[in-house]
């Protein structure tokens, strides 16, 4: 399993320029 | 923003500005709590707090300049320690109680409804008492919390429990800068140099307790997951699984 697949949500929240709080 | 060369006072301001809000549980269960209702409330809170923790981490100077791999490693390693130090800070003025949220305040006896939980509550309450005795200041707290995040996974390669960081030097620079800010803040207290050194040691020694409680808490959460009586949220599961995978 790739790192990206293993950590889907964490990756998405870290990578996105929008605040994780708004994304969630 | 880069952290290298940032003056200590500015580091303290940035750290204080990055602080997450105290959340509301909203989904209040009726008392007396059962193992299922208690764990449902606590895991729901942890999941919500994790999102705010990621937002907090992204505001730490230098954090988003790290590779995504290193950001993930640090958060996966330290997330429960960061949740616990935040919990203890919120609870510092309420002896005998843990303030999980504005509307979720629990005392030790309530934790006995969950097998194995009272032991962790006792450790959290004891360490919170130590914070209270030391009269921990907001500036010291924000430094300690950032140090917990940066320190937890920084040297983990020594134990082979997780992948090494891509850029441990960058993490070390962040760690040193925040440690300098903590030392600078303590130096303004008017205490003697010996008292300042002692306080630095007293505060940093608390981190060993926090690591221990996190390890205990991680095992406990894993046992709850295995019982399969409380559905865990996706982000929380992902963070828990990271520890199992390692």
PDB file of C-alpha atoms in Angstrom:
ATOM      1  CA  UNK A   1       0.000   0.000   0.000  1.00  0.00           C
ATOM      2  CA  UNK A   2       1.403   3.395  -0.904  1.00  0.00           C
ATOM      3  CA  UNK A   3       1.860   6.024   1.785  1.00  0.00           C
ATOM      4  CA  UNK A   4      -0.802   8.127   0.112  1.00  0.00           C
ATOM      5  CA  UNK A   5      -3.356   5.329   0.218  1.00  0.00           C
ATOM      6  CA  UNK A   6      -2.537   4.484   3.816  1.00  0.00           C
ATOM      7  CA  UNK A   7      -3.125   8.040   4.961  1.00  0.00           C
ATOM      8  CA  UNK A   8      -5.927   9.289   2.789  1.00  0.00           C
ATOM      9  CA  UNK A   9      -7.712  11.699   5.115  1.00  0.00           C
ATOM     10  CA  UNK A  10      -4.583  13.001   6.849  1.00  0.00           C
ATOM     11  CA  UNK A  11      -2.951  13.603   3.462  1.00  0.00           C
ATOM     12  CA  UNK A  12      -5.995  15.419   2.123  1.00  0.00           C
ATOM     13  CA  UNK A  13      -6.237  17.669   5.172  1.00  0.00           C
ATOM     14  CA  UNK A  14      -2.510  18.450   5.094  1.00  0.00           C
ATOM     15  CA  UNK A  15      -2.264  19.044   1.363  1.00  0.00           C
ATOM     16  CA  UNK A  16      -5.310  21.189   0.792  1.00  0.00           C
ATOM     17  CA  UNK A  17      -4.808  24.933   1.025  1.00  0.00           C
ATOM     18  CA  UNK A  18      -8.275  25.272   2.557  1.00  0.00           C
ATOM     19  CA  UNK A  19      -8.286  25.037   6.352  1.00  0.00           C
ATOM     20  CA  UNK A  20      -8.739  21.422   7.496  1.00  0.00           C
ATOM     21  CA  UNK A  21     -11.528  22.659   9.761  1.00  0.00           C
ATOM     22  CA  UNK A  22     -13.481  24.035   6.768  1.00  0.00           C
ATOM     23  CA  UNK A  23     -12.785  20.893   4.722  1.00  0.00           C
ATOM     24  CA  UNK A  24     -14.068  18.594   7.467  1.00  0.00           C
TER      25      UNK A  24
ATOM     26  CA  UNK B   1       6.822  31.378   7.172  1.00  0.00           C
ATOM     27  CA  UNK B   2      10.295  30.117   7.984  1.00  0.00           C
ATOM     28  CA  UNK B   3      11.286  29.593  11.606  1.00  0.00           C
ATOM     29  CA  UNK B   4      15.049  30.019  11.198  1.00  0.00           C
ATOM     30  CA  UNK B   5      16.077  33.301  12.787  1.00  0.00           C
ATOM     31  CA  UNK B   6      12.606  34.121  14.100  1.00  0.00           C
ATOM     32  CA  UNK B   7      12.918  36.073  17.384  1.00  0.00           C
ATOM     33  CA  UNK B   8      11.670  34.189  20.489  1.00  0.00           C
ATOM     34  CA  UNK B   9       8.898  36.718  21.195  1.00  0.00           C
ATOM     35  CA  UNK B  10       7.577  36.283  17.661  1.00  0.00           C
ATOM     36  CA  UNK B  11       7.708  32.479  17.994  1.00  0.00           C
ATOM     37  CA  UNK B  12       5.611  32.762  21.170  1.00  0.00           C
ATOM     38  CA  UNK B  13       3.097  35.033  19.417  1.00  0.00           C
ATOM     39  CA  UNK B  14       2.764  32.689  16.431  1.00  0.00           C
ATOM     40  CA  UNK B  15       2.325  29.665  18.697  1.00  0.00           C
ATOM     41  CA  UNK B  16      -0.326  31.417  20.763  1.00  0.00           C
ATOM     42  CA  UNK B  17      -2.122  32.541  17.607  1.00  0.00           C
ATOM     43  CA  UNK B  18      -2.178  28.964  16.313  1.00  0.00           C
ATOM     44  CA  UNK B  19      -4.073  27.619  19.324  1.00  0.00           C
ATOM     45  CA  UNK B  20      -7.225  25.632  18.452  1.00  0.00           C
ATOM     46  CA  UNK B  21     -10.583  26.531  20.045  1.00  0.00           C
ATOM     47  CA  UNK B  22     -12.143  24.593  22.934  1.00  0.00           C
ATOM     48  CA  UNK B  23     -14.812  22.517  21.208  1.00  0.00           C
ATOM     49  CA  UNK B  24     -18.348  21.495  22.203  1.00  0.00           C
ATOM     50  CA  UNK B  25     -19.330  17.813  22.337  1.00  0.00           C
ATOM     51  CA  UNK B  26     -22.945  18.581  21.315  1.00  0.00           C
ATOM     52  CA  UNK B  27     -23.972  14.879  21.223  1.00  0.00           C
ATOM     53  CA  UNK B  28     -24.585  14.715  24.971  1.00  0.00           C
ATOM     54  CA  UNK B  29     -25.468  11.246  26.264  1.00  0.00           C
ATOM     55  CA  UNK B  30     -27.551  10.734  29.392  1.00  0.00           C
ATOM     56  CA  UNK B  31     -25.898   9.810  32.673  1.00  0.00           C
ATOM     57  CA  UNK B  32     -24.954   7.333  34.008  1.00  0.00           C
ATOM     58  CA  UNK B  33     -22.656   6.600  31.110  1.00  0.00           C
ATOM     59  CA  UNK B  34     -21.998   3.098  29.842  1.00  0.00           C
ATOM     60  CA  UNK B  35     -18.806   1.854  28.214  1.00  0.00           C
ATOM     61  CA  UNK B  36     -20.394   2.376  24.809  1.00  0.00           C
ATOM     62  CA  UNK B  37     -21.808   5.880  25.405  1.00  0.00           C
ATOM     63  CA  UNK B  38     -18.649   7.095  27.144  1.00  0.00           C
ATOM     64  CA  UNK B  39     -16.345   5.823  24.403  1.00  0.00           C
ATOM     65  CA  UNK B  40     -18.686   7.144  21.710  1.00  0.00           C
ATOM     66  CA  UNK B  41     -18.437  10.630  23.237  1.00  0.00           C
ATOM     67  CA  UNK B  42     -14.667  10.515  23.762  1.00  0.00           C
ATOM     68  CA  UNK B  43     -13.819   9.125  20.340  1.00  0.00           C
ATOM     69  CA  UNK B  44     -16.150  11.605  18.636  1.00  0.00           C
ATOM     70  CA  UNK B  45     -14.374  14.444  20.445  1.00  0.00           C
ATOM     71  CA  UNK B  46     -10.942  13.048  19.566  1.00  0.00           C
ATOM     72  CA  UNK B  47     -11.908  12.835  15.894  1.00  0.00           C
ATOM     73  CA  UNK B  48     -13.105  16.462  15.865  1.00  0.00           C
ATOM     74  CA  UNK B  49     -10.004  17.620  17.720  1.00  0.00           C
ATOM     75  CA  UNK B  50      -7.740  15.842  15.243  1.00  0.00           C
ATOM     76  CA  UNK B  51      -9.026  18.063  12.454  1.00  0.00           C
ATOM     77  CA  UNK B  52      -8.244  21.153  14.531  1.00  0.00           C
ATOM     78  CA  UNK B  53      -4.848  19.658  15.413  1.00  0.00           C
ATOM     79  CA  UNK B  54      -3.946  19.402  11.729  1.00  0.00           C
ATOM     80  CA  UNK B  55      -4.985  23.041  11.261  1.00  0.00           C
ATOM     81  CA  UNK B  56      -2.845  23.956  14.299  1.00  0.00           C
ATOM     82  CA  UNK B  57       0.187  22.051  13.000  1.00  0.00           C
ATOM     83  CA  UNK B  58      -0.056  23.825   9.638  1.00  0.00           C
ATOM     84  CA  UNK B  59       0.213  27.161  11.460  1.00  0.00           C
ATOM     85  CA  UNK B  60       3.447  26.219  13.256  1.00  0.00           C
ATOM     86  CA  UNK B  61       6.306  28.124  11.633  1.00  0.00           C
ATOM     87  CA  UNK B  62       8.221  25.795   9.330  1.00  0.00           C
ATOM     88  CA  UNK B  63       5.747  22.905   9.446  1.00  0.00           C
ATOM     89  CA  UNK B  64       4.247  23.218   5.965  1.00  0.00           C
ATOM     90  CA  UNK B  65       7.754  23.600   4.539  1.00  0.00           C
ATOM     91  CA  UNK B  66       8.490  20.026   5.669  1.00  0.00           C
ATOM     92  CA  UNK B  67       7.788  17.254   3.175  1.00  0.00           C
ATOM     93  CA  UNK B  68       4.315  15.735   3.307  1.00  0.00           C
ATOM     94  CA  UNK B  69       5.936  12.488   4.459  1.00  0.00           C
ATOM     95  CA  UNK B  70       7.522  14.204   7.462  1.00  0.00           C
ATOM     96  CA  UNK B  71       4.317  16.091   8.331  1.00  0.00           C
ATOM     97  CA  UNK B  72       2.432  12.785   8.325  1.00  0.00           C
ATOM     98  CA  UNK B  73       5.115  11.008  10.384  1.00  0.00           C
ATOM     99  CA  UNK B  74       5.134  13.687  13.080  1.00  0.00           C
ATOM    100  CA  UNK B  75       1.347  13.877  13.394  1.00  0.00           C
ATOM    101  CA  UNK B  76       0.929  10.099  13.380  1.00  0.00           C
ATOM    102  CA  UNK B  77       3.549   9.737  16.048  1.00  0.00           C
ATOM    103  CA  UNK B  78       2.396  12.496  18.395  1.00  0.00           C
ATOM    104  CA  UNK B  79      -1.363  12.902  17.905  1.00  0.00           C
ATOM    105  CA  UNK B  80      -2.470  11.333  21.186  1.00  0.00           C
ATOM    106  CA  UNK B  81       0.266  13.112  23.146  1.00  0.00           C
ATOM    107  CA  UNK B  82      -0.895  16.425  21.637  1.00  0.00           C
ATOM    108  CA  UNK B  83      -4.537  15.650  22.491  1.00  0.00           C
ATOM    109  CA  UNK B  84      -3.537  14.744  26.045  1.00  0.00           C
ATOM    110  CA  UNK B  85      -1.436  17.834  26.746  1.00  0.00           C
ATOM    111  CA  UNK B  86      -4.314  19.982  25.437  1.00  0.00           C
ATOM    112  CA  UNK B  87      -6.772  18.119  27.670  1.00  0.00           C
ATOM    113  CA  UNK B  88      -4.560  18.634  30.716  1.00  0.00           C
ATOM    114  CA  UNK B  89      -4.105  22.333  29.954  1.00  0.00           C
ATOM    115  CA  UNK B  90      -7.887  22.843  29.677  1.00  0.00           C
ATOM    116  CA  UNK B  91      -8.319  21.004  32.987  1.00  0.00           C
ATOM    117  CA  UNK B  92      -5.581  22.807  34.928  1.00  0.00           C
ATOM    118  CA  UNK B  93      -7.977  24.905  37.030  1.00  0.00           C
ATOM    119  CA  UNK B  94     -10.436  22.080  37.805  1.00  0.00           C
ATOM    120  CA  UNK B  95      -8.814  19.623  40.247  1.00  0.00           C
ATOM    121  CA  UNK B  96     -10.182  16.097  39.911  1.00  0.00           C
ATOM    122  CA  UNK B  97     -11.879  16.768  36.576  1.00  0.00           C
ATOM    123  CA  UNK B  98     -10.942  16.411  32.936  1.00  0.00           C
ATOM    124  CA  UNK B  99     -12.425  18.948  30.533  1.00  0.00           C
ATOM    125  CA  UNK B 100     -12.785  17.085  27.232  1.00  0.00           C
ATOM    126  CA  UNK B 101     -15.073  19.827  25.871  1.00  0.00           C
ATOM    127  CA  UNK B 102     -16.964  22.850  27.167  1.00  0.00           C
ATOM    128  CA  UNK B 103     -19.956  20.575  27.732  1.00  0.00           C
ATOM    129  CA  UNK B 104     -18.110  17.329  28.491  1.00  0.00           C
ATOM    130  CA  UNK B 105     -16.451  17.490  31.912  1.00  0.00           C
ATOM    131  CA  UNK B 106     -15.749  14.129  33.545  1.00  0.00           C
ATOM    132  CA  UNK B 107     -14.436  13.110  36.930  1.00  0.00           C
ATOM    133  CA  UNK B 108     -12.399  10.059  37.806  1.00  0.00           C
ATOM    134  CA  UNK B 109     -15.299   7.963  39.082  1.00  0.00           C
ATOM    135  CA  UNK B 110     -17.198   8.338  35.820  1.00  0.00           C
ATOM    136  CA  UNK B 111     -14.305   6.730  33.965  1.00  0.00           C
ATOM    137  CA  UNK B 112     -14.783   3.424  35.802  1.00  0.00           C
ATOM    138  CA  UNK B 113     -17.621   2.474  33.454  1.00  0.00           C
ATOM    139  CA  UNK B 114     -14.980   1.764  30.799  1.00  0.00           C
ATOM    140  CA  UNK B 115     -12.622  -1.122  31.550  1.00  0.00           C
ATOM    141  CA  UNK B 116      -9.046   0.116  31.848  1.00  0.00           C
ATOM    142  CA  UNK B 117     -10.000   3.788  31.618  1.00  0.00           C
ATOM    143  CA  UNK B 118      -9.636   4.761  35.296  1.00  0.00           C
ATOM    144  CA  UNK B 119      -5.915   3.998  35.187  1.00  0.00           C
ATOM    145  CA  UNK B 120      -5.451   6.428  32.301  1.00  0.00           C
ATOM    146  CA  UNK B 121      -7.692   9.055  33.965  1.00  0.00           C
ATOM    147  CA  UNK B 122      -5.597   8.790  37.138  1.00  0.00           C
ATOM    148  CA  UNK B 123      -2.389   9.390  35.208  1.00  0.00           C
ATOM    149  CA  UNK B 124      -3.922  12.349  33.357  1.00  0.00           C
ATOM    150  CA  UNK B 125      -5.227  13.869  36.603  1.00  0.00           C
ATOM    151  CA  UNK B 126      -1.866  13.359  38.338  1.00  0.00           C
ATOM    152  CA  UNK B 127       0.047  15.032  35.510  1.00  0.00           C
ATOM    153  CA  UNK B 128      -2.525  17.851  35.415  1.00  0.00           C
ATOM    154  CA  UNK B 129      -1.899  18.356  39.147  1.00  0.00           C
ATOM    155  CA  UNK B 130       1.807  18.645  38.377  1.00  0.00           C
ATOM    156  CA  UNK B 131       1.018  21.323  35.742  1.00  0.00           C
ATOM    157  CA  UNK B 132      -1.069  23.142  38.373  1.00  0.00           C
ATOM    158  CA  UNK B 133       1.673  22.892  41.015  1.00  0.00           C
ATOM    159  CA  UNK B 134       4.223  24.273  38.558  1.00  0.00           C
ATOM    160  CA  UNK B 135       1.787  27.100  37.641  1.00  0.00           C
ATOM    161  CA  UNK B 136       2.296  26.378  33.949  1.00  0.00           C
ATOM    162  CA  UNK B 137       1.944  29.564  31.877  1.00  0.00           C
ATOM    163  CA  UNK B 138       0.150  29.791  28.494  1.00  0.00           C
ATOM    164  CA  UNK B 139       3.449  30.675  26.787  1.00  0.00           C
ATOM    165  CA  UNK B 140       5.135  27.607  28.290  1.00  0.00           C
ATOM    166  CA  UNK B 141       2.201  25.390  27.356  1.00  0.00           C
ATOM    167  CA  UNK B 142       2.227  26.363  23.664  1.00  0.00           C
ATOM    168  CA  UNK B 143       5.966  25.702  23.495  1.00  0.00           C
ATOM    169  CA  UNK B 144       5.636  22.318  25.199  1.00  0.00           C
ATOM    170  CA  UNK B 145       2.821  21.267  22.860  1.00  0.00           C
ATOM    171  CA  UNK B 146       4.831  22.160  19.759  1.00  0.00           C
ATOM    172  CA  UNK B 147       7.867  20.382  21.240  1.00  0.00           C
ATOM    173  CA  UNK B 148       5.723  17.260  21.782  1.00  0.00           C
ATOM    174  CA  UNK B 149       4.747  17.236  18.100  1.00  0.00           C
ATOM    175  CA  UNK B 150       8.271  17.785  16.820  1.00  0.00           C
ATOM    176  CA  UNK B 151      10.064  15.555  19.324  1.00  0.00           C
ATOM    177  CA  UNK B 152       7.825  12.500  19.303  1.00  0.00           C
ATOM    178  CA  UNK B 153       8.689  11.264  15.822  1.00  0.00           C
ATOM    179  CA  UNK B 154      11.989  13.052  15.390  1.00  0.00           C
ATOM    180  CA  UNK B 155      14.206  10.315  16.766  1.00  0.00           C
ATOM    181  CA  UNK B 156      11.897   7.382  16.216  1.00  0.00           C
ATOM    182  CA  UNK B 157      14.231   5.852  13.655  1.00  0.00           C
ATOM    183  CA  UNK B 158      16.351   4.743  16.595  1.00  0.00           C
ATOM    184  CA  UNK B 159      13.639   2.292  17.620  1.00  0.00           C
ATOM    185  CA  UNK B 160      12.786   1.120  14.099  1.00  0.00           C
ATOM    186  CA  UNK B 161       9.108   1.661  14.855  1.00  0.00           C
ATOM    187  CA  UNK B 162       8.580   4.088  12.009  1.00  0.00           C
ATOM    188  CA  UNK B 163      10.145   5.343   8.847  1.00  0.00           C
ATOM    189  CA  UNK B 164      12.913   7.948   9.288  1.00  0.00           C
ATOM    190  CA  UNK B 165      12.133  11.573   8.532  1.00  0.00           C
ATOM    191  CA  UNK B 166      13.238  12.927   5.168  1.00  0.00           C
ATOM    192  CA  UNK B 167      14.637  16.079   6.718  1.00  0.00           C
ATOM    193  CA  UNK B 168      15.394  15.573  10.391  1.00  0.00           C
ATOM    194  CA  UNK B 169      17.670  18.644  10.321  1.00  0.00           C
ATOM    195  CA  UNK B 170      14.712  20.904   9.489  1.00  0.00           C
ATOM    196  CA  UNK B 171      12.704  19.371  12.350  1.00  0.00           C
ATOM    197  CA  UNK B 172      15.671  19.815  14.679  1.00  0.00           C
ATOM    198  CA  UNK B 173      15.905  23.516  13.713  1.00  0.00           C
ATOM    199  CA  UNK B 174      12.203  23.956  14.502  1.00  0.00           C
ATOM    200  CA  UNK B 175      12.648  22.097  17.790  1.00  0.00           C
ATOM    201  CA  UNK B 176      15.687  24.188  18.752  1.00  0.00           C
ATOM    202  CA  UNK B 177      13.938  27.453  17.898  1.00  0.00           C
ATOM    203  CA  UNK B 178      10.898  26.580  20.001  1.00  0.00           C
ATOM    204  CA  UNK B 179      13.114  25.368  22.858  1.00  0.00           C
ATOM    205  CA  UNK B 180      14.957  28.714  22.639  1.00  0.00           C
ATOM    206  CA  UNK B 181      11.592  30.521  22.865  1.00  0.00           C
ATOM    207  CA  UNK B 182      10.688  28.495  25.983  1.00  0.00           C
ATOM    208  CA  UNK B 183      14.080  29.205  27.581  1.00  0.00           C
ATOM    209  CA  UNK B 184      13.724  32.914  26.652  1.00  0.00           C
ATOM    210  CA  UNK B 185      10.263  33.104  28.247  1.00  0.00           C
ATOM    211  CA  UNK B 186      11.471  31.441  31.457  1.00  0.00           C
ATOM    212  CA  UNK B 187      14.475  33.781  31.562  1.00  0.00           C
ATOM    213  CA  UNK B 188      12.082  36.749  31.838  1.00  0.00           C
ATOM    214  CA  UNK B 189      10.516  35.400  35.043  1.00  0.00           C
ATOM    215  CA  UNK B 190      12.939  37.187  37.350  1.00  0.00           C
ATOM    216  CA  UNK B 191      14.148  33.913  38.863  1.00  0.00           C
ATOM    217  CA  UNK B 192      17.791  33.068  39.432  1.00  0.00           C
ATOM    218  CA  UNK B 193      19.654  31.253  36.662  1.00  0.00           C
ATOM    219  CA  UNK B 194      19.578  28.076  38.742  1.00  0.00           C
ATOM    220  CA  UNK B 195      15.805  28.340  39.227  1.00  0.00           C
ATOM    221  CA  UNK B 196      15.365  28.953  35.490  1.00  0.00           C
ATOM    222  CA  UNK B 197      17.393  25.843  34.621  1.00  0.00           C
ATOM    223  CA  UNK B 198      15.413  23.832  37.123  1.00  0.00           C
ATOM    224  CA  UNK B 199      12.089  24.997  35.677  1.00  0.00           C
ATOM    225  CA  UNK B 200      13.184  24.118  32.140  1.00  0.00           C
ATOM    226  CA  UNK B 201      14.034  20.630  33.357  1.00  0.00           C
ATOM    227  CA  UNK B 202      10.813  20.303  35.366  1.00  0.00           C
ATOM    228  CA  UNK B 203       8.690  21.217  32.353  1.00  0.00           C
ATOM    229  CA  UNK B 204      10.537  19.026  29.861  1.00  0.00           C
ATOM    230  CA  UNK B 205      10.508  16.067  32.260  1.00  0.00           C
ATOM    231  CA  UNK B 206       6.703  16.134  32.044  1.00  0.00           C
ATOM    232  CA  UNK B 207       7.012  15.012  28.436  1.00  0.00           C
ATOM    233  CA  UNK B 208       8.105  11.529  29.525  1.00  0.00           C
ATOM    234  CA  UNK B 209       4.819  11.158  31.424  1.00  0.00           C
ATOM    235  CA  UNK B 210       2.853  12.364  28.415  1.00  0.00           C
ATOM    236  CA  UNK B 211       4.572   9.814  26.158  1.00  0.00           C
ATOM    237  CA  UNK B 212       3.810   7.061  28.666  1.00  0.00           C
ATOM    238  CA  UNK B 213       0.129   8.048  28.916  1.00  0.00           C
ATOM    239  CA  UNK B 214      -0.151   8.199  25.145  1.00  0.00           C
ATOM    240  CA  UNK B 215       1.230   4.671  24.802  1.00  0.00           C
ATOM    241  CA  UNK B 216      -1.234   3.428  27.413  1.00  0.00           C
ATOM    242  CA  UNK B 217      -4.076   5.315  25.733  1.00  0.00           C
ATOM    243  CA  UNK B 218      -3.169   3.930  22.315  1.00  0.00           C
ATOM    244  CA  UNK B 219      -3.301   0.361  23.620  1.00  0.00           C
ATOM    245  CA  UNK B 220      -6.628   1.093  25.289  1.00  0.00           C
ATOM    246  CA  UNK B 221      -8.127   2.583  22.145  1.00  0.00           C
ATOM    247  CA  UNK B 222      -6.929  -0.419  20.168  1.00  0.00           C
ATOM    248  CA  UNK B 223      -8.648  -2.749  22.624  1.00  0.00           C
ATOM    249  CA  UNK B 224     -11.866  -0.749  22.180  1.00  0.00           C
ATOM    250  CA  UNK B 225     -11.520  -1.067  18.410  1.00  0.00           C
ATOM    251  CA  UNK B 226     -11.059  -4.833  18.723  1.00  0.00           C
ATOM    252  CA  UNK B 227     -14.190  -5.158  20.871  1.00  0.00           C
ATOM    253  CA  UNK B 228     -16.095  -3.618  17.966  1.00  0.00           C
ATOM    254  CA  UNK B 229     -18.817  -2.165  20.167  1.00  0.00           C
ATOM    255  CA  UNK B 230     -18.076   1.495  19.402  1.00  0.00           C
ATOM    256  CA  UNK B 231     -17.742   2.618  15.785  1.00  0.00           C
ATOM    257  CA  UNK B 232     -14.580   4.707  15.386  1.00  0.00           C
ATOM    258  CA  UNK B 233     -14.401   7.657  13.019  1.00  0.00           C
ATOM    259  CA  UNK B 234     -12.296   7.403   9.884  1.00  0.00           C
ATOM    260  CA  UNK B 235      -9.586   9.923  10.750  1.00  0.00           C
ATOM    261  CA  UNK B 236      -9.204   8.528  14.270  1.00  0.00           C
ATOM    262  CA  UNK B 237      -9.001   4.988  12.848  1.00  0.00           C
ATOM    263  CA  UNK B 238      -6.372   6.089  10.370  1.00  0.00           C
ATOM    264  CA  UNK B 239      -4.233   7.614  13.140  1.00  0.00           C
ATOM    265  CA  UNK B 240      -4.678   4.568  15.384  1.00  0.00           C
ATOM    266  CA  UNK B 241      -3.835   2.177  12.558  1.00  0.00           C
ATOM    267  CA  UNK B 242      -0.631   4.104  11.877  1.00  0.00           C
ATOM    268  CA  UNK B 243       0.615   3.020  15.301  1.00  0.00           C
ATOM    269  CA  UNK B 244      -0.420  -0.587  14.710  1.00  0.00           C
ATOM    270  CA  UNK B 245       1.275  -0.627  11.313  1.00  0.00           C
ATOM    271  CA  UNK B 246       4.479   0.659  12.836  1.00  0.00           C
TER     272      UNK B 246
END
